[in-house]
XYZ file of C-alpha atoms in Angstrom:
762
model
C -0.324 0.248 0.003
C 2.875 2.169 1.017
C 4.443 1.794 -2.681
C 1.090 2.503 -4.255
C 0.530 5.595 -2.251
C 4.340 6.620 -3.491
C 4.291 6.176 -6.694
C 0.650 8.002 -7.429
C 2.536 11.131 -5.617
C 5.572 10.694 -7.626
C 3.577 10.564 -10.663
C 1.083 13.413 -9.535
C 4.457 15.750 -8.959
C 5.602 14.586 -12.545
C 2.310 15.554 -14.243
C 2.397 18.969 -12.363
C 5.798 20.095 -13.241
C 5.688 19.050 -16.720
C 2.485 21.087 -17.419
C 3.917 23.979 -15.481
C 2.265 27.425 -14.688
C 0.764 27.475 -18.212
C -1.898 25.432 -17.151
C -3.522 27.576 -15.713
C -5.578 28.816 -18.296
C -7.381 25.355 -19.020
C -6.888 23.941 -15.500
C -4.481 21.000 -14.634
C -7.115 19.426 -12.528
C -9.656 19.435 -15.467
C -6.753 17.264 -17.860
C -6.572 15.068 -14.698
C -10.506 14.524 -14.403
C -10.532 14.333 -18.250
C -7.979 11.490 -17.910
C -9.978 9.939 -15.371
C -13.435 10.219 -17.362
C -11.228 9.021 -21.051
C -13.483 5.705 -21.051
C -16.676 7.689 -20.818
C -18.175 8.675 -24.238
C -20.831 11.440 -22.894
C -20.045 15.004 -22.171
C -20.123 16.296 -18.527
C -22.841 19.127 -17.946
C -23.602 20.594 -14.813
C -27.729 20.648 -13.972
C -29.155 24.278 -12.979
C -29.191 25.610 -8.981
C -31.451 24.054 -7.045
C -34.079 26.769 -5.630
C -32.877 28.516 -2.816
C -34.895 28.523 0.340
C -36.645 31.467 1.397
C -38.323 33.167 3.715
C -42.285 33.532 3.919
C -43.583 36.903 4.972
C -47.111 37.223 6.544
C -48.912 40.363 6.356
C -52.382 41.643 7.970
C -55.813 42.676 5.807
C -54.372 46.357 5.066
C -50.623 44.635 3.888
C -48.575 45.199 6.969
C -46.338 42.536 7.469
C -47.269 40.804 10.932
C -45.138 37.397 11.089
C -42.691 35.578 9.055
C -41.692 31.590 8.639
C -38.504 30.029 8.059
C -36.626 26.927 8.959
C -33.265 28.450 7.568
C -32.749 32.487 7.620
C -32.224 32.607 3.926
C -32.664 35.949 2.146
C -31.903 35.975 -1.155
C -30.684 39.297 -2.561
C -29.036 40.614 -5.665
C -25.156 40.826 -5.583
C -25.947 44.538 -7.211
C -27.505 45.638 -3.810
C -24.213 44.204 -1.692
C -22.224 47.168 -1.161
C -18.876 47.218 -2.908
C -16.894 47.282 0.095
C -18.446 44.590 1.788
C -17.828 42.515 -1.683
C -13.871 43.745 -1.494
C -13.592 42.759 2.137
C -15.213 39.453 1.330
C -12.882 38.676 -1.592
C -9.916 39.530 0.072
C -10.255 36.431 2.716
C -11.917 34.412 1.005
C -10.696 34.658 -3.116
C -8.364 37.463 -3.748
C -8.025 36.430 -7.502
C -11.649 35.830 -8.240
C -12.024 37.829 -10.888
C -8.649 36.899 -12.128
C -9.055 32.966 -12.681
C -11.211 30.554 -14.152
C -12.839 28.797 -11.196
C -9.255 27.321 -10.110
C -6.463 29.027 -8.427
C -4.003 26.256 -9.702
C -1.200 26.962 -6.849
C -3.574 26.592 -3.981
C -5.467 23.630 -5.141
C -2.272 21.591 -6.161
C -0.914 22.561 -2.504
C -4.125 21.186 -1.111
C -4.124 18.231 -2.897
C -0.648 17.192 -2.140
C -1.355 17.868 1.632
C -4.836 15.994 1.849
C -2.965 12.817 -0.176
C -0.016 12.735 2.248
C -2.760 12.996 5.560
C -5.106 10.789 3.802
C -7.813 13.892 5.076
C -9.447 17.128 3.522
C -8.301 19.383 5.762
C -6.404 21.992 3.015
C -9.139 23.646 1.522
C -7.670 26.650 -0.266
C -10.728 26.644 -2.732
C -11.940 29.529 -4.249
C -15.611 30.925 -4.340
C -16.635 29.000 -7.385
C -15.136 25.626 -5.863
C -17.245 26.238 -2.502
C -20.466 27.400 -4.879
C -19.898 23.538 -6.716
C -19.524 21.968 -3.235
C -22.659 23.294 -1.782
C -24.691 22.748 -5.338
C -23.275 19.057 -6.866
C -21.188 17.786 -4.097
C -22.546 17.080 -0.911
C -22.297 14.052 0.369
C -19.416 12.684 -1.612
C -16.725 11.338 0.378
C -14.275 13.743 0.976
C -10.878 12.729 -0.736
C -8.598 13.352 -3.438
C -10.802 12.265 -6.071
C -13.511 14.873 -4.534
C -10.886 17.680 -4.753
C -10.445 16.882 -8.594
C -14.070 16.846 -9.181
C -14.184 20.325 -7.503
C -12.054 21.786 -9.481
C -13.324 20.136 -12.847
C -16.875 21.141 -11.814
C -15.859 24.916 -11.028
C -13.803 25.776 -14.713
C -17.430 24.144 -15.982
C -19.514 26.418 -14.014
C -17.462 29.652 -15.316
C -17.950 28.661 -18.843
C -21.792 28.716 -18.318
C -22.174 31.492 -15.947
C -20.939 34.836 -15.339
C -18.455 36.031 -12.475
C -21.125 38.237 -10.860
C -23.659 35.166 -11.081
C -21.430 32.876 -9.453
C -20.583 35.681 -6.705
C -24.369 36.439 -6.048
C -25.022 32.153 -5.587
C -22.236 32.358 -2.961
C -23.451 35.275 -1.310
C -27.246 33.912 -0.727
C -25.936 30.635 0.502
C -22.745 30.525 2.332
C -23.536 30.010 5.840
C -22.629 32.540 8.617
C -23.539 30.914 11.803
C -27.142 31.234 13.999
C -29.177 30.238 11.120
C -28.107 32.551 8.964
C -27.861 31.412 5.229
C -26.364 34.046 2.939
C -25.269 37.508 3.530
C -28.830 39.170 3.962
C -29.745 37.007 6.739
C -26.501 37.690 8.325
C -26.427 41.064 8.164
C -29.977 40.954 9.778
C -29.244 38.413 12.300
C -25.686 40.365 13.442
C -26.675 44.166 12.718
C -30.432 43.976 12.535
C -30.132 45.773 9.099
C -29.881 44.763 5.321
C -27.283 43.907 3.333
C -27.658 46.938 1.638
C -26.622 49.095 4.673
C -23.244 47.201 5.782
C -20.201 48.790 6.429
C -16.745 47.775 5.290
C -15.672 46.850 8.893
C -19.350 44.865 9.148
C -18.560 42.815 6.005
C -14.876 42.153 7.091
C -16.363 40.488 10.349
C -18.963 38.572 8.319
C -15.894 37.388 6.019
C -14.178 36.086 9.007
C -17.080 33.867 9.761
C -17.026 32.069 6.860
C -14.343 29.578 7.419
C -15.888 28.318 10.767
C -19.346 30.001 11.883
C -19.577 28.047 15.216
C -16.081 28.476 15.891
C -15.547 31.689 15.393
C -19.533 32.477 16.448
C -19.118 36.511 18.686
C -21.686 35.375 20.982
C -21.294 31.583 21.866
C -16.846 32.481 21.641
C -16.270 35.871 22.091
C -12.496 35.101 22.367
C -12.069 33.097 19.466
C -14.146 35.627 17.267
C -11.974 38.438 18.556
C -8.829 36.645 16.925
C -10.019 35.662 13.547
C -11.617 39.241 13.246
C -8.441 41.008 14.038
C -6.558 38.783 11.260
C -9.470 39.533 9.116
C -8.917 43.497 9.887
C -4.968 42.620 9.457
C -5.811 41.192 5.992
C -7.618 44.192 5.160
C -5.119 46.467 6.060
C -2.446 44.450 4.055
C -4.653 45.025 0.980
C -5.126 48.692 1.129
C -8.935 48.651 1.557
C -8.413 51.041 4.841
C -5.265 52.148 6.532
C -3.538 49.304 8.047
C -3.056 51.133 11.790
C -6.776 51.940 11.219
C -7.740 48.160 10.289
C -5.608 46.978 13.607
C -7.047 49.493 15.995
C -10.310 48.130 14.829
C -9.457 44.904 14.770
C -8.665 45.168 18.794
C -11.662 47.932 19.624
C -14.767 47.315 17.217
C -17.343 45.898 19.230
C -18.322 42.726 18.056
C -22.084 41.409 18.077
C -23.381 40.316 21.618
C -26.520 38.991 20.684
C -28.380 37.748 17.598
C -30.900 40.611 16.139
C -34.036 41.280 13.862
C -34.654 43.860 11.753
C -35.750 46.823 14.109
C -39.008 47.717 11.028
C -39.799 43.599 11.104
C -42.115 41.915 13.597
C -40.234 38.853 15.595
C -42.983 38.249 18.377
C -45.103 34.896 17.338
C -48.345 35.685 18.112
C -51.405 33.211 18.725
C -53.033 34.634 15.306
C -49.761 33.689 13.111
C -49.206 30.299 14.835
C -52.804 29.410 13.948
C -52.454 30.674 10.494
C -49.262 28.492 10.244
C -51.238 25.109 11.946
C -53.912 25.940 9.327
C -51.520 25.601 6.060
C -49.762 23.092 7.607
C -52.412 20.807 9.255
C -55.957 21.800 8.178
C -55.921 22.556 4.640
C -54.149 21.375 1.275
C -53.703 25.000 -0.054
C -49.846 24.152 -0.107
C -49.784 21.264 -1.361
C -51.135 17.465 -0.165
C -48.895 15.863 1.701
C -47.001 17.249 4.463
C -43.921 17.218 3.419
C -44.627 19.358 0.768
C -46.231 21.794 3.042
C -43.484 21.987 5.111
C -41.316 22.626 2.279
C -43.721 25.289 0.634
C -44.550 27.180 4.257
C -40.830 27.588 5.540
C -38.696 27.462 2.271
C -40.769 28.603 -0.582
C -40.995 32.563 -0.354
C -44.374 32.881 -0.296
C -46.399 36.204 0.993
C -49.794 35.033 2.928
C -52.198 38.011 3.218
C -54.315 37.199 5.898
C -57.843 38.624 7.169
C -56.161 40.107 10.278
C -57.371 43.754 11.202
C -54.309 44.724 13.126
C -56.471 47.965 14.587
C -59.202 45.598 15.551
C -56.916 43.349 17.006
C -55.468 45.840 19.377
C -58.699 47.201 20.460
C -59.294 43.458 21.495
C -56.077 43.403 23.592
C -56.676 46.732 25.167
C -60.356 46.019 25.819
C -59.693 42.467 27.535
C -56.596 44.482 29.920
C -58.920 47.188 30.602
C -62.244 44.997 31.675
C -60.737 42.022 33.481
C -58.906 43.115 36.608
C -55.225 41.891 36.592
C -53.719 39.525 39.066
C -56.735 37.398 39.264
C -54.756 34.103 39.641
C -55.552 31.573 37.119
C -58.507 33.662 35.314
C -58.051 34.416 31.705
C -60.055 36.093 28.823
C -60.580 34.707 25.207
C -62.070 36.527 22.177
C -62.674 36.165 18.206
C -64.263 38.472 16.057
C -65.491 38.050 12.628
C -66.457 39.771 9.908
C -70.214 39.065 9.843
C -70.467 39.416 6.240
C -67.806 37.007 5.284
C -66.598 34.833 8.159
C -62.793 36.552 8.128
C -61.119 36.331 11.374
C -60.296 40.041 12.400
C -59.259 39.893 15.558
C -58.317 36.728 18.086
C -57.143 37.155 21.347
C -55.815 33.608 22.875
C -55.109 34.472 26.310
C -52.188 36.225 28.220
C -49.589 36.374 25.050
C -47.645 33.878 22.902
C -44.933 33.063 24.730
C -42.838 29.780 23.373
C -42.576 27.388 26.077
C -44.823 29.107 28.566
C -48.256 30.455 27.229
C -48.432 28.249 23.580
C -52.332 27.473 24.042
C -54.811 29.494 22.059
C -57.406 29.944 24.722
C -59.043 30.995 21.226
C -59.571 27.768 19.896
C -59.882 25.821 23.089
C -63.094 24.168 23.443
C -65.318 24.959 26.805
C -68.666 24.557 28.334
C -70.535 27.617 27.190
C -73.348 27.383 29.631
C -76.280 29.721 28.401
C -74.702 30.641 25.639
C -75.185 27.529 23.830
C -78.530 28.331 23.477
C -78.491 30.792 20.392
C -78.175 27.269 18.659
C -81.110 25.895 20.097
C -83.336 29.457 19.386
C -82.419 29.612 16.084
C -83.301 26.021 15.036
C -86.631 25.968 17.168
C -87.450 29.369 15.030
C -86.632 27.623 11.779
C -88.799 24.847 12.655
C -91.636 26.990 12.906
C -91.350 28.672 16.540
C -92.530 31.860 16.886
C -91.309 34.851 19.418
C -94.818 35.140 20.794
C -95.296 30.978 21.216
C -95.436 29.907 24.805
C -93.174 27.386 26.805
C -92.482 26.184 30.764
C -89.499 27.537 32.360
C -90.897 26.478 36.048
C -88.290 25.136 38.183
C -87.677 22.408 38.940
C -88.108 20.379 36.123
C -87.367 16.713 35.095
C -86.905 15.817 31.357
C -86.278 12.430 29.570
C -82.851 11.435 29.005
C -82.537 10.018 25.677
C -78.811 8.826 26.061
C -80.059 6.776 29.625
C -83.783 6.539 30.122
C -83.134 5.512 33.472
C -81.554 8.486 34.713
C -83.400 11.476 33.853
C -82.195 14.912 33.507
C -83.111 17.344 36.378
C -82.653 20.699 36.763
C -82.981 22.062 40.568
C -81.518 25.302 40.989
C -81.288 28.535 39.304
C -84.364 30.867 37.591
C -87.487 29.806 37.624
C -90.215 30.928 34.993
C -94.018 29.919 34.790
C -94.805 29.511 31.270
C -94.419 32.424 29.186
C -93.121 33.926 25.772
C -90.260 32.406 23.756
C -88.366 35.364 23.598
C -88.985 36.187 27.210
C -87.085 32.785 28.235
C -84.575 33.984 26.031
C -84.216 37.433 27.648
C -84.087 35.777 31.138
C -82.254 32.435 30.191
C -84.674 29.908 31.707
C -82.775 26.775 31.849
C -86.029 24.936 31.931
C -87.250 26.240 29.087
C -84.469 25.643 26.865
C -83.770 21.928 28.230
C -87.374 21.292 27.131
C -87.085 23.630 23.987
C -84.207 21.467 22.977
C -86.014 18.132 23.027
C -89.061 19.916 21.326
C -87.297 20.496 18.430
C -85.141 17.123 18.334
C -81.666 16.778 20.017
C -80.185 15.255 16.789
C -81.735 18.119 14.721
C -80.172 20.785 17.107
C -77.130 19.092 17.204
C -76.936 19.278 13.195
C -77.834 22.578 13.153
C -75.042 23.358 15.374
C -72.729 21.929 13.200
C -74.270 23.421 10.142
C -74.093 26.772 11.932
C -70.471 26.724 13.671
C -68.739 24.621 10.888
C -65.094 25.431 10.583
C -61.825 24.053 9.470
C -61.569 23.211 13.588
C -65.425 22.062 13.875
C -66.566 19.812 10.859
C -68.298 16.971 12.322
C -66.122 14.492 10.431
C -64.303 12.260 13.453
C -61.239 11.997 11.260
C -60.951 15.807 11.330
C -62.198 16.583 14.643
C -60.594 13.992 16.563
C -62.117 12.954 20.102
C -64.050 16.217 19.629
C -67.821 15.978 19.203
C -70.856 17.474 19.792
C -73.259 15.394 21.598
C -77.591 15.381 21.633
C -76.995 15.488 25.526
C -80.233 16.031 27.277
C -77.960 18.885 29.035
C -77.072 20.539 25.306
C -78.664 23.897 26.865
C -76.972 24.077 29.922
C -73.855 23.929 28.072
C -72.694 20.260 28.605
C -70.958 20.173 25.475
C -67.495 22.332 24.823
C -67.056 24.880 22.300
C -64.437 27.213 21.397
C -65.146 31.324 21.151
C -64.351 30.659 17.040
C -66.941 28.254 17.410
C -69.146 30.587 18.851
C -68.588 33.136 16.807
C -68.913 31.481 13.655
C -72.711 30.224 15.034
C -73.313 34.020 15.788
C -72.267 34.943 12.482
C -74.657 32.611 10.908
C -77.364 34.331 12.328
C -76.382 38.394 12.100
C -75.604 37.241 8.337
C -79.524 36.099 7.613
C -78.979 32.794 7.842
C -75.852 32.729 5.215
C -72.858 30.959 7.194
C -69.601 31.435 5.976
C -66.970 28.996 7.556
C -64.290 31.439 9.633
C -60.934 31.499 7.307
C -57.341 33.246 8.127
C -55.987 33.574 4.639
C -57.503 36.002 2.032
C -54.496 35.067 -0.842
C -51.224 33.569 -1.166
C -48.559 34.903 -3.633
C -45.499 32.525 -4.509
C -42.061 33.680 -6.589
C -43.987 32.642 -9.756
C -47.255 33.940 -9.049
C -50.971 33.504 -7.367
C -50.768 30.236 -5.276
C -54.247 30.952 -3.361
C -57.258 33.217 -3.509
C -59.803 32.816 -0.957
C -63.556 32.548 -2.383
C -66.518 32.814 -0.496
C -69.155 30.299 -0.733
C -71.992 30.608 1.510
C -74.424 28.086 2.818
C -77.873 29.102 3.613
C -78.098 27.099 7.117
C -81.267 29.145 8.144
C -84.073 30.961 6.154
C -83.108 34.806 6.122
C -86.776 35.044 7.845
C -86.073 32.669 10.449
C -82.054 34.474 10.958
C -83.564 37.731 11.049
C -86.195 36.770 13.773
C -83.773 34.899 16.156
C -81.740 38.422 15.699
C -84.469 40.186 16.934
C -85.148 38.262 19.857
C -81.506 38.377 20.747
C -81.509 42.004 20.691
C -83.922 42.157 23.755
C -81.192 39.988 25.783
C -79.118 43.619 25.569
C -82.169 45.778 26.278
C -84.302 43.500 29.135
C -82.182 40.437 29.632
C -79.023 39.210 31.177
C -77.151 41.618 29.394
C -79.294 44.804 30.056
C -76.326 46.015 31.993
C -74.463 47.424 29.321
C -77.634 48.695 27.726
C -76.941 47.877 23.984
C -73.904 49.788 21.950
C -73.518 53.529 21.818
C -76.035 53.964 24.477
C -78.692 51.505 22.613
C -78.232 53.735 19.106
C -76.221 51.041 17.199
C -78.545 47.595 16.785
C -77.072 44.403 18.213
C -77.841 41.291 19.837
C -76.368 38.492 21.691
C -76.427 35.772 24.786
C -75.082 35.665 27.648
C -73.721 32.190 29.140
C -72.620 31.116 32.879
C -71.698 27.713 33.450
C -72.731 25.955 36.599
C -70.704 27.184 39.382
C -69.861 30.032 37.265
C -66.361 28.189 35.981
C -66.861 29.642 32.360
C -68.760 32.685 31.322
C -69.430 33.851 27.898
C -70.647 36.492 25.986
C -71.600 35.878 22.133
C -72.769 39.295 20.381
C -73.014 40.460 16.753
C -74.103 43.344 14.553
C -74.302 43.734 11.158
C -70.435 44.010 10.805
C -68.502 42.437 13.393
C -69.557 39.005 15.505
C -67.597 38.554 18.666
C -67.636 35.498 20.957
C -65.931 36.225 24.252
C -64.965 33.976 27.168
C -63.531 34.184 30.572
C -62.328 31.401 32.961
C -59.714 29.350 34.172
C -57.995 27.692 31.442
C -56.364 24.682 33.288
C -59.586 23.661 35.205
C -63.315 24.418 35.756
C -62.371 26.899 38.583
C -65.608 28.369 40.514
C -65.208 32.023 39.936
C -66.863 33.387 42.934
C -65.499 35.417 45.652
C -62.361 36.273 43.903
C -61.209 39.239 45.714
C -59.432 41.123 42.665
C -63.241 40.632 41.435
C -65.211 41.494 44.228
C -63.333 45.073 44.448
C -64.927 45.806 41.341
C -68.036 44.729 42.689
C -68.368 41.372 41.056
C -68.575 38.453 43.407
C -69.725 35.599 40.958
C -68.580 36.034 36.883
C -71.410 35.630 35.034
C -71.867 36.168 31.405
C -73.270 39.660 32.137
C -70.077 40.420 33.701
C -66.739 40.831 32.328
C -67.761 39.363 28.673
C -70.216 41.454 28.123
C -68.133 44.220 29.384
C -65.318 43.146 27.228
C -67.223 43.141 24.156
C -68.653 46.250 24.713
C -65.516 47.718 25.477
C -64.179 46.365 22.226
C -67.457 46.640 19.854
C -67.945 50.379 20.157
C -64.480 51.626 19.192
C -64.437 48.416 16.534
C -67.427 50.256 15.086
C -66.149 53.823 15.214
C -66.836 55.588 11.875
C -69.182 52.868 10.488
C -72.823 53.504 10.039
C -75.695 52.240 12.631
C -76.940 49.266 10.439
C -80.074 47.539 11.161
C -81.170 43.977 10.287
C -84.722 44.083 8.422
C -87.513 43.721 10.314
C -88.758 40.134 11.212
C -92.042 39.187 9.122
C -95.182 39.164 11.373
C -96.024 35.614 12.797
C -98.134 33.728 10.264
C -100.520 32.347 13.243
C -101.490 32.957 16.389
C -99.333 32.167 19.360
C -98.827 28.312 20.157
C -98.369 26.527 23.195
C -95.132 24.292 22.720
C -94.903 21.177 24.631
C -92.568 18.086 24.798
C -94.635 14.563 24.692
C -94.476 12.336 26.656
C -93.600 15.263 29.204
C -96.328 17.358 29.064
C -99.469 15.833 28.465
C -102.563 17.614 26.565
C -106.369 17.844 27.494
C -108.912 19.204 25.670
C -112.535 20.494 27.249
C -115.663 18.086 26.878
C -117.660 19.717 24.003
C -114.938 21.263 21.801
C -113.557 22.566 24.585
C -116.332 25.127 25.512
C -118.388 25.054 29.089
C -122.363 24.683 27.982
C -123.959 27.933 27.594
C -126.245 28.928 30.298
C -130.017 28.497 29.735
C -132.431 31.202 29.369
C -133.782 32.479 32.808
C -137.003 34.840 33.652
C -136.286 38.566 33.711
C -135.293 39.779 36.422
C -133.688 36.599 37.936
C -129.350 36.264 38.153
C -128.148 33.596 35.863
C -126.537 30.434 37.389
C -122.828 30.782 37.547
C -121.123 28.902 33.935
C -120.179 25.480 34.637
C -116.487 24.788 35.013
C -114.983 23.190 31.986
C -113.844 19.469 31.993
C -111.361 18.501 30.460
C -110.304 15.231 28.879
C -106.925 13.662 27.936
C -105.782 13.668 24.534
C -103.023 11.751 22.737
C -100.275 14.091 22.497
C -97.994 12.509 19.753
C -94.771 11.729 20.099
C -91.446 13.530 20.142
C -89.251 14.328 17.242
C -87.770 11.123 15.995
C -83.503 10.972 16.228
C -83.401 10.543 12.384
C -85.484 13.530 11.486
C -82.821 16.681 10.851
C -85.105 18.136 8.193
C -84.725 21.583 9.790
C -88.435 22.828 8.697
C -90.072 19.687 10.382
C -92.708 21.343 12.317
C -92.508 20.964 16.439
C -94.943 19.906 18.850
C -97.350 22.449 19.966
C -101.098 23.193 20.380
C -103.261 26.366 19.727
C -105.307 28.278 22.838
C -107.984 26.526 24.395
C -105.850 22.937 25.122
C -104.692 22.238 28.580
C -101.272 21.235 29.029
C -100.183 19.675 31.874
C -97.615 17.789 33.910
C -98.067 14.212 32.811
C -96.155 12.837 36.155
C -98.545 14.725 38.494
C -101.949 13.757 36.215
C -104.731 15.465 34.915
C -105.607 18.780 37.429
C -109.125 18.715 38.669
C -111.653 20.920 37.387
C -111.754 23.925 39.458
C -114.976 24.306 41.834
C -117.711 26.476 40.509
C -117.737 29.921 40.968
C -120.273 32.883 40.905
C -118.061 34.772 38.470
C -116.257 33.587 35.347
C -113.345 31.077 35.719
C -110.009 32.372 34.179
C -108.535 30.616 31.550
C -106.233 28.065 32.424
C -102.476 29.424 32.862
C -101.312 27.294 30.204
C -103.200 28.042 27.657
C -103.168 31.643 27.199
C -99.668 33.516 26.268
C -98.917 35.991 30.014
C -97.741 39.322 29.636
C -94.159 40.029 29.924
C -92.360 40.483 32.612
C -89.415 41.831 34.162
C -85.924 39.577 33.662
C -84.383 38.266 37.063
C -81.391 39.630 38.088
C -79.526 36.568 37.575
C -78.963 33.788 35.333
C -77.713 33.110 31.728
């Protein structure tokens, strides 16, 4: 083996000596490589360069940059934008004869080959800039032996025959690694100096040139002493070739302050936010906008140089964050708030508050997307489904407490509500304003729990709530008997999506984050509105009209609507058992906002919290902090916008009816068609006898809506006036004893007059 090695060295020296320095033009190494490939008939050609990794930028709805995505910090730049002194400094250190050679510096190459052959390694470099480009582009992964060096030289000569010096230099400036995840001169300028490459000085360029040989070894943050020693060497070289006076270069080498931390451009946002992280998650995991497989999407997002134009209104985002800070007392242990705002007409996400602020490793969970039990705010879906199925605002339903209702999921364990607010039979709109649980738990079964769930999915549909287990995972809305009291978990995005459907005349748009994506070669994606008419416009506008009363005479009346009641608005409060979650979902024709308040880590009762007591809130309910945050945001958010109202709901097509739940509530009619017998004639001057009390007989109440019936317009169980509705478990009431005055109509056969809502609830 030693004899072979010695023979190879001797042969190489003889060849080099024989060809002499005249071989610089054609290159000795290309000749050797051609000899090595003499048996091949096809000529060697170089493939085109691979595309450069480029940072993806994210913009708000006004075109302001709000974020960027990258894996390696790569920001390609034209060589024409790099200052000449910076290029001179780089060439002084890396390749002084770059503009004179033809890809190979012969003397340096031969010296490197001999040294590497002697040592059996590739420790000697001495590559030209062209050879370094070749190494990065074509030789990655090859064994670093003597043949590697010959191939590198051969390819360098070929490259210089097909590309100009400036093209090669530009590729070099854009691909060279300079430490701290900075690939290329532009990224390095930002990382170490917080500026763009076009603004670099000669000294800054010299510093970067010193990193090329060993970026980690000479890292000024991790190894400041080694970095200083290397910088002094570079500055000596700068003075030696006359780029600045030698004495000045020597002084700067000793005194010039090295970078102490990585930076970003002062004009560029760097903080990750809940919104930007949601956009990233959506593009990578919840859509195929960037490709059908994960790796394609990752490459496009982190290396594809995209420009992503989002729906975010940065002004509204600032107002939302300010409203939360102003209304929710600080330092209340563990209690947080989240909110989502949608454009009512389109479903575009305009603002998203995910909690205290995104911090990597500390606060990464976006509470605006985290499902929580909803309390009574879920009643917007029940109400909308009931109105769609034919219920009217003046229809009557029972809200008396306590109530025991069927439990379709477990017939042997009835659903009972024993606490809260009780209300005798009253109109549907009154029950909504007062947020009466017994009334709405009964209404959910009158509509049909499966139909309510189906309506909820359609009203709140989004990339995060689809009804498809393969997409939603374990998350599912269930037809619980306790649906009306918030047993299912929903996020503020879900609740805002449902509210948007109602506020937009029943036309649902999936909430979306991205308006348009441009790539290096043109348009990649353009969002197109594709609404689904979930509710009829008449049903949606009637629902809105009922929900307006929540703000004027119901559980949210403390805020009195927006702009002193001069801006039409509607909504619904929600408070979960033990005050563990509090909600308000409210909307105008322009914006829909859902606000949640609670403990992100547990279902903690928000009762007697000192910081809340100090501002007069002993129990956190939907009508306290959530509606206050909503109002504090929505009023300035509408500044300068016209006060638009919804169309008046259509007049009721029939007289008010009594809504009832078959099997739980029974029916009876008065004998003789429901009318008492007329009194017989009496002699003149004699008093007429008292009318006979009506006698009621039970009649078949029918059945509840079958579980398989999802038709949103299938009629509800209801009866007209004159029919007695009574609790089946208690039996048919006895007729009242005759009196000398006409008896009042049975309480449950006539719609009672509105009464003031209770002070608590919802």
